[in-house]
Each structure stands twice: as C-alpha cells, then as structure tokens.
Coordinates of C-alpha atoms in Angstrom, one line a residue:
X1 CA 10.5 11.5 10.8
X2 CA 10.4 8.1 10.2
X3 CA 7.4 5.6 8.3
X4 CA 6.7 2.0 8.8
X5 CA 6.0 -0.1 5.9
X6 CA 6.8 -2.3 3.3
X7 CA 9.7 -1.2 0.8
X8 CA 10.8 -2.6 -2.4
X9 CA 13.5 -1.1 -3.9
X10 CA 13.5 -2.0 -7.9
X11 CA 16.6 -0.9 -10.4
X12 CA 15.5 0.8 -13.8
X13 CA 18.3 -1.5 -15.1
X14 CA 16.9 -4.6 -14.4
X15 CA 14.5 -4.8 -17.7
X16 CA 17.7 -3.2 -20.0
X17 CA 19.7 -6.6 -18.8
X18 CA 16.7 -8.6 -19.2
X19 CA 16.3 -9.5 -15.4
X20 CA 13.0 -9.0 -13.4
X21 CA 12.2 -7.4 -10.0
X22 CA 11.0 -9.4 -7.0
X23 CA 8.1 -7.7 -6.7
X24 CA 8.2 -8.3 -3.1
X25 CA 8.7 -5.8 -0.6
X26 CA 10.1 -6.1 3.1
X27 CA 9.6 -4.9 6.3
X28 CA 11.5 -1.8 6.4
X29 CA 11.5 1.7 8.6
X30 CA 12.0 4.7 5.8
X31 CA 13.2 8.0 7.5
X32 CA 13.7 11.2 6.8
X33 CA 17.3 12.5 7.9
X34 CA 19.2 15.0 8.4
X35 CA 22.8 14.1 7.9
X36 CA 25.4 15.7 10.3
X37 CA 26.7 19.4 9.4
X38 CA 30.5 19.3 8.7
X39 CA 30.7 23.2 10.1
X40 CA 28.3 24.3 12.6
X41 CA 28.4 27.8 11.3
X42 CA 27.2 26.4 8.1
X43 CA 23.9 28.2 6.9
X44 CA 21.1 27.4 4.4
X45 CA 18.1 24.8 4.6
X46 CA 18.8 21.2 5.7
X47 CA 19.9 18.8 3.1
X48 CA 17.4 15.8 4.1
X49 CA 18.0 12.4 2.8
X50 CA 16.1 9.4 2.9
X51 CA 17.5 6.1 4.8
X52 CA 15.6 2.8 4.5
X53 CA 16.1 0.0 7.2
X54 CA 15.5 -3.5 7.5
X55 CA 15.9 -6.2 10.5
X56 CA 18.8 -7.5 8.7
X57 CA 20.5 -3.6 7.8
X58 CA 19.9 -1.4 10.8
X59 CA 22.1 1.1 9.4
X60 CA 20.2 1.2 6.7
X61 CA 20.9 2.7 2.7
X62 CA 21.0 6.0 2.8
X63 CA 19.5 8.1 -0.6
X64 CA 20.0 11.8 -1.6
X65 CA 16.8 13.8 -1.9
X66 CA 17.9 17.4 -3.2
X67 CA 17.3 17.9 -6.6
X68 CA 17.1 13.8 -7.0
X69 CA 13.6 13.2 -7.1
X70 CA 12.4 12.5 -10.9
X71 CA 8.7 11.3 -10.0
X72 CA 6.2 10.7 -7.3
X73 CA 3.5 8.2 -7.9
X74 CA 0.8 8.8 -5.5
X75 CA -2.4 7.5 -7.6
X76 CA -2.8 4.8 -4.4
X77 CA -1.9 6.9 -1.5
X78 CA -4.9 6.2 0.0
X79 CA -4.3 2.6 0.2
X80 CA -0.9 3.2 1.9
X81 CA 1.3 2.7 -1.7
X82 CA 3.3 5.1 -3.3
X83 CA 6.6 5.0 -5.4
X84 CA 9.5 7.3 -5.2
X85 CA 11.4 7.5 -8.2
X86 CA 15.3 8.9 -8.1
X87 CA 17.6 10.1 -10.7
X88 CA 20.7 9.1 -8.9
X89 CA 21.1 6.0 -8.6
X90 CA 18.3 5.1 -11.1
X91 CA 16.0 2.7 -8.8
X92 CA 12.1 3.1 -7.9
X93 CA 11.5 3.0 -4.1
X94 CA 8.0 1.2 -4.1
X95 CA 6.4 1.7 -0.5
X96 CA 3.4 -0.4 0.2
X97 CA 1.5 -1.2 3.8
X98 CA 1.5 2.5 5.1
X99 CA -0.6 4.5 7.2
X100 CA -2.1 6.5 4.4
X101 CA -2.2 9.8 6.3
X102 CA 1.6 9.4 7.8
X103 CA 2.3 8.6 3.9
X104 CA 0.8 12.0 2.5
X105 CA 2.9 13.5 5.1
X106 CA 6.4 11.5 4.4
X107 CA 5.8 12.4 0.7
X108 CA 5.2 16.0 1.2
X109 CA 8.5 16.5 3.1
X110 CA 10.5 14.3 0.5
X111 CA 9.3 16.8 -2.0
X112 CA 10.3 19.8 0.1
X113 CA 13.3 18.2 0.7
X114 CA 13.7 17.4 -3.2
X115 CA 13.2 21.1 -4.0
X116 CA 16.0 22.1 -1.1
X117 CA 13.6 23.8 1.2
X118 CA 13.1 23.3 5.1
X119 CA 11.2 20.4 6.1
X120 CA 8.3 21.6 8.3
X121 CA 8.2 18.2 10.1
X122 CA 10.9 17.1 12.8
X123 CA 13.6 15.1 11.3
X124 CA 15.5 12.1 12.4
X125 CA 19.3 11.5 12.8
X126 CA 21.1 9.2 10.9
X127 CA 21.5 6.4 13.5
X128 CA 20.5 2.8 13.4
X129 CA 16.9 1.7 13.8
X130 CA 16.3 0.0 17.2
X131 CA 14.5 -3.8 16.9
X132 CA 11.9 -2.6 18.6
X133 CA 10.7 0.2 16.1
X134 CA 9.7 -2.8 13.9
X135 CA 7.0 -3.9 16.1
X136 CA 4.6 -1.3 14.5
X137 CA 5.0 -3.8 11.3
X138 CA 3.4 -6.9 13.2
X139 CA 1.4 -9.1 10.5
X140 CA -0.7 -11.1 13.0
X141 CA -2.4 -9.9 16.5
X142 CA -4.4 -12.0 18.3
X143 CA -6.2 -10.6 21.7
X144 CA -8.5 -13.0 23.6
X145 CA -9.3 -11.2 26.9
X146 CA -10.5 -7.8 27.6
X147 CA -7.6 -6.8 29.8
X148 CA -5.2 -6.9 26.9
X149 CA -7.5 -4.7 24.3
X150 CA -5.6 -1.5 23.4
X151 CA -7.4 1.6 24.3
X152 CA -5.0 4.3 24.2
X153 CA -3.2 3.5 21.0
X154 CA -4.1 2.3 17.3
X155 CA -3.9 -1.2 16.3
X156 CA -0.8 -1.8 13.9
X157 CA -1.5 -0.3 10.2
X158 CA 0.1 -3.4 9.1
X159 CA -1.8 -5.9 10.4
X160 CA -3.1 -9.0 7.7
X161 CA -4.5 -11.3 10.5
X162 CA -6.5 -9.6 13.6
X163 CA -8.3 -11.6 16.4
X164 CA -10.7 -10.0 19.2
X165 CA -12.4 -13.0 20.9
X166 CA -13.7 -13.0 24.3
X167 CA -13.4 -9.4 24.8
X168 CA -17.5 -8.5 25.0
X169 CA -17.5 -6.1 22.3
X170 CA -20.8 -4.7 21.7
X171 CA -19.6 -3.1 18.2
X172 CA -16.9 -3.5 16.1
X173 CA -14.0 -1.0 16.8
X174 CA -13.8 1.2 13.8
X175 CA -10.1 1.5 14.5
X176 CA -10.2 -2.1 12.8
X177 CA -11.9 -1.0 10.1
X178 CA -8.6 1.5 8.9
X179 CA -6.6 -1.9 8.6
X180 CA -6.9 -1.9 4.8
X181 CA -4.3 -4.6 4.8
X182 CA -6.6 -6.9 6.7
X183 CA -7.2 -10.4 5.0
X184 CA -8.5 -12.2 8.2
X185 CA -10.8 -10.6 10.6
X186 CA -11.9 -12.7 13.6
X187 CA -14.2 -11.1 16.3
X188 CA -15.9 -14.3 17.5
X189 CA -17.0 -14.6 21.3
X190 CA -18.1 -10.9 21.7
X191 CA -21.5 -9.2 21.9
X192 CA -21.9 -7.6 18.4
X193 CA -25.2 -6.7 17.3
X194 CA -25.1 -5.0 14.4
X195 CA -22.4 -4.8 11.3
X196 CA -21.1 -1.3 9.9
X197 CA -21.3 -1.1 6.2
X198 CA -17.7 0.3 6.5
X199 CA -16.3 -3.4 6.7
X200 CA -16.8 -3.3 2.8
X201 CA -14.3 -0.9 2.7
X202 CA -11.5 -3.7 3.8
X203 CA -10.6 -4.6 0.0
X204 CA -8.4 -7.6 1.0
X205 CA -10.6 -9.2 3.6
X206 CA -10.9 -13.0 3.1
X207 CA -11.8 -14.4 6.0
X208 CA -14.5 -13.0 8.6
X209 CA -15.5 -14.8 11.9
X210 CA -18.6 -13.4 13.5
X211 CA -19.0 -16.9 15.4
X212 CA -21.3 -16.0 18.8
X213 CA -22.3 -12.9 18.7
X214 CA -25.8 -11.3 18.9
X215 CA -26.1 -10.6 15.3
X216 CA -29.9 -10.7 14.3
X217 CA -29.3 -9.9 10.4
X218 CA -26.5 -9.8 8.0
X219 CA -26.4 -6.0 6.6
X220 CA -27.2 -5.7 2.7
X221 CA -24.6 -3.2 2.1
X222 CA -22.2 -5.4 2.9
X223 CA -23.4 -7.8 0.2
X224 CA -23.2 -5.4 -2.6
X225 CA -19.7 -4.1 -1.2
X226 CA -16.2 -5.2 -2.5
X227 CA -16.4 -8.1 -0.5
X228 CA -17.7 -9.3 -3.6
X229 CA -14.6 -10.0 -4.8
X230 CA -12.6 -11.1 -1.6
X231 CA -14.7 -12.4 0.6
X232 CA -13.6 -16.4 0.9
X233 CA -14.8 -17.6 4.4
X234 CA -17.6 -16.7 6.5
X235 CA -18.5 -17.9 10.1
X236 CA -21.9 -16.5 11.0
X237 CA -23.0 -19.3 13.4
X238 CA -24.1 -19.2 16.9
X239 CA -26.1 -15.8 16.7
X240 CA -30.0 -15.1 16.3
X241 CA -30.0 -14.6 12.5
X242 CA -33.7 -15.6 11.0
X243 CA -33.3 -14.8 7.4
X244 CA -30.4 -13.6 5.1
X245 CA -31.4 -10.8 2.4
X246 CA -31.2 -12.0 -1.5
X247 CA -28.3 -9.7 -2.2
X248 CA -26.2 -12.2 0.1
X249 CA -25.6 -14.4 -3.0
X250 CA -23.9 -11.5 -4.9
X251 CA -20.8 -12.8 -2.2
X252 CA -19.9 -15.3 -4.9
X253 CA -16.3 -15.7 -4.1
X254 CA -17.3 -17.7 -0.8
X255 CA -16.2 -21.3 -0.3
X256 CA -16.5 -21.5 3.5
X257 CA -20.1 -20.8 4.6
X258 CA -21.1 -21.5 8.4
X259 CA -24.5 -20.8 9.5
X260 CA -24.8 -23.2 12.6
X261 CA -27.4 -22.7 15.4
X262 CA -29.0 -19.3 14.5
X263 CA -33.0 -18.9 13.5
X264 CA -33.1 -19.5 10.0
X265 CA -36.1 -20.1 8.6
X266 CA -35.1 -20.5 4.8
X267 CA -32.2 -20.1 2.9
X268 CA -32.1 -17.4 0.1
X269 CA -33.8 -18.8 -3.2
X270 CA -30.7 -17.4 -5.2
X271 CA -28.4 -19.4 -3.5
X272 CA -27.5 -21.6 -6.3
X273 CA -25.5 -18.4 -7.4
X274 CA -22.7 -19.1 -5.1
X275 CA -20.9 -21.2 -7.8
X276 CA -17.7 -21.4 -5.2
X277 CA -19.4 -22.8 -2.0
X278 CA -18.0 -25.9 -1.5
X279 CA -18.3 -26.0 2.2
X280 CA -21.9 -25.1 3.9
X281 CA -23.1 -25.7 6.9
X282 CA -26.6 -24.8 8.3
X283 CA -27.1 -27.2 11.2
X284 CA -29.9 -26.6 14.3
X285 CA -31.7 -24.0 12.4
X286 CA -35.6 -24.0 11.6
X287 CA -35.5 -24.5 8.0
X288 CA -38.3 -26.5 6.6
X289 CA -37.0 -27.2 2.6
X290 CA -34.5 -26.1 0.8
X291 CA -34.6 -23.5 -2.3
X292 CA -35.0 -24.7 -5.8
X293 CA -31.6 -23.5 -6.6
X294 CA -29.6 -25.7 -4.1
X295 CA -29.1 -28.1 -6.7
X296 CA -27.1 -26.0 -8.5
X297 CA -24.5 -25.9 -5.9
X298 CA -21.1 -28.0 -5.9
X299 CA -20.9 -28.8 -2.6
X300 CA -18.1 -31.1 -1.0
X301 CA -19.0 -30.8 2.4
X302 CA -23.0 -30.5 3.8
X303 CA -24.6 -30.5 6.8
X304 CA -28.0 -29.6 7.5
X305 CA -28.4 -31.8 10.8
X306 CA -31.5 -30.8 13.4
X307 CA -33.6 -29.0 11.2
X308 CA -37.6 -28.8 11.2
X309 CA -37.8 -30.3 7.3
X310 CA -41.8 -30.7 6.4
X311 CA -42.5 -34.1 4.4
X312 CA -44.4 -32.7 1.4
X313 CA -48.0 -33.1 1.4
X314 CA -50.0 -35.1 -0.9
X315 CA -51.8 -33.6 -4.1
X316 CA -55.6 -34.0 -3.5
X317 CA -56.7 -36.6 -6.2
X318 CA -59.6 -34.5 -8.6
X319 CA -61.6 -36.8 -10.7
X320 CA -62.2 -35.5 -13.9
X321 CA -64.7 -36.4 -16.5
X322 CA -61.7 -36.8 -19.0
X323 CA -58.3 -38.3 -18.8
X324 CA -55.3 -35.9 -17.8
X325 CA -53.2 -35.0 -20.2
X326 CA -49.7 -36.2 -20.5
X327 CA -48.1 -32.7 -19.6
X328 CA -50.0 -32.4 -16.6
X329 CA -50.2 -36.1 -15.3
X330 CA -46.3 -35.8 -15.1
X331 CA -46.7 -32.0 -13.8
X332 CA -48.5 -33.6 -10.8
X333 CA -46.3 -36.4 -10.0
X334 CA -43.1 -33.8 -10.2
X335 CA -45.1 -31.9 -7.4
X336 CA -46.0 -35.2 -5.3
X337 CA -42.6 -36.5 -5.3
X338 CA -40.4 -33.3 -5.3

C-alpha cells in the first residue's frame, strides 16, 4: 500500500537540544512494505515496515512498525492530517495533504502491523519509487479545453491551484470540492448557473474566479461558511447577477472584488463592513446610487464606469409661516446636496 502526501519527520530530541523543526513537509510516497524473508519456509505474520521515499531519496528511509508505534494522532484525519509517533527512533512522522479515505486505511493497516497481525491489504515491496508516482503530488493543474478534462480519474488530492476554463461546465464538479488543500479555484469561461453550498467546505480557499459564467445569484450559505475567514479574492464579472445578499458582507477577508458586467441595481447596504477591501470594480452594471456605508471603505482602486447613476432630486420648497429651526435647515441642506 502506498500513500501520496507531504511528510515531515521530526526528532523528539530536538527540543532537548534547543533546536526546532522546520515545520514544513516535503512531497513523499509513504509505503507499507513487506521486507524479504530470510527463509522461504518461515511462517507467522508478515513483519510490515514503513518506507518514506522522496524525489531526492527514491530508495527511501525504512522504519520498523511491529511493537514500535507509541501513539497515533488522528484528530484531523478528515482533513488529511495525522501523526505517527515511533518509539525507536524517537521521531514523529507528520503526514499532511493526504486523501482522508486513503489515510484512514493506511493508519488502520499501520496499527495492525504494530500489533504483529497480518495486514489485510496488499503490501508493497521494498523497491525504489518511480518518478511517475510523484505525479499524484501535483500542486497546480490547468485545464483549458474540454478534451483535456479528466472523466475517468480523480483530481490529485494535493492540488492547491486548479484552473478549469473554457470547458463548458454547466455545474461545478463535486470531485473538485473534495480537494481540501485548494487555495485557488479558477472556473472562468464556463456555463455554470448555480453554486453549490459545499464550496464553503474548502477551508483554505483564498481565490475564487467565476468570471464569464451564467450565474444569476450568489448563494447565501457561502457567505456564512468558512469562506468568511479565508476568501480574499472573488471575481464574479461577466455574469447575470442582479443583487448580492446582505450576508455577502460577512466575507470580511475580501481584498479584491470584481463585479464588472453584471446586472446589479444596487450594492449591499452593509458593504462598509468589508473593512479589508482595497480593490472594487463594478463597471457596466445598472447602479443608480451607492449605499451610505460605502464611505466607510478604505479603497485603493475603484471602477464604477458606465453605470446609470441618478442625479439627486431637488427637495420641494415648502413655505412655512414660521422660520425653520437650524436643525431642520441643516437636515434639508444635507439631503439636497447629498
């Protein structure tokens, strides 16, 4: 069995020496291997071991498992993360960016190997890893034509940047929403009409590009999801959106927002809550005015070209028998001159 993921092997002696781990994993293939038996007639359970291979060390480093696992840390296994603590050598093998299903099977098999039981899944042999096996550790994938779109195989789970453009997608492929390490998702120039709420499960998503699709609205559930804490750039230009929900202003980490070429008649009235917003473009819409809270934004770039802004109407003059109070006169002046 082999698992493609990132691995950081941390010696527990480092703190005692006043040293710290790098804290950064490297792409690796982690294998549960069956060492060659010294005697073909030898009986009993297979003595499985752990082999960690990297691009620089394809032969790999071997670790014994039988009665050698001190503890398994699996709190974040659903996020593709786990740690195997060994007794000898005293190291913590930190696994990340793994497929959660494959990781669970791998940990279960490792636990059986530790107990000296026969592992129920096929084991690999102790041989160098091929370069092609590291292809599943791709971080970036760009697909710009329908003929290149993968139909029979999944996207690499380690992807952090995925671009699928000009593929005439009518909806978002659910396989994309299993890529828990995704930071940038570009689905521009497709035919997507609706956004699934499960996009909000991409906890690390920082950039979302939905330019030139057929969207007519923005899902309220996305505004209330984990995107509140991660999403920094959003491109909704060249769609058919007429209004954004009030909850849109909960996406307070937004820095870049592109709303060009839609059918917006107004912006959310609480837009002033987007305190991190620096770049706002809403050209070629149907905006007639700006919400009062707009003045609370700290923008570095603003484009409102070709909107149908209305000139404020002049308030009617009302002749009263008594002079207006100073407060009422000020109020009328403010309303008149906006």
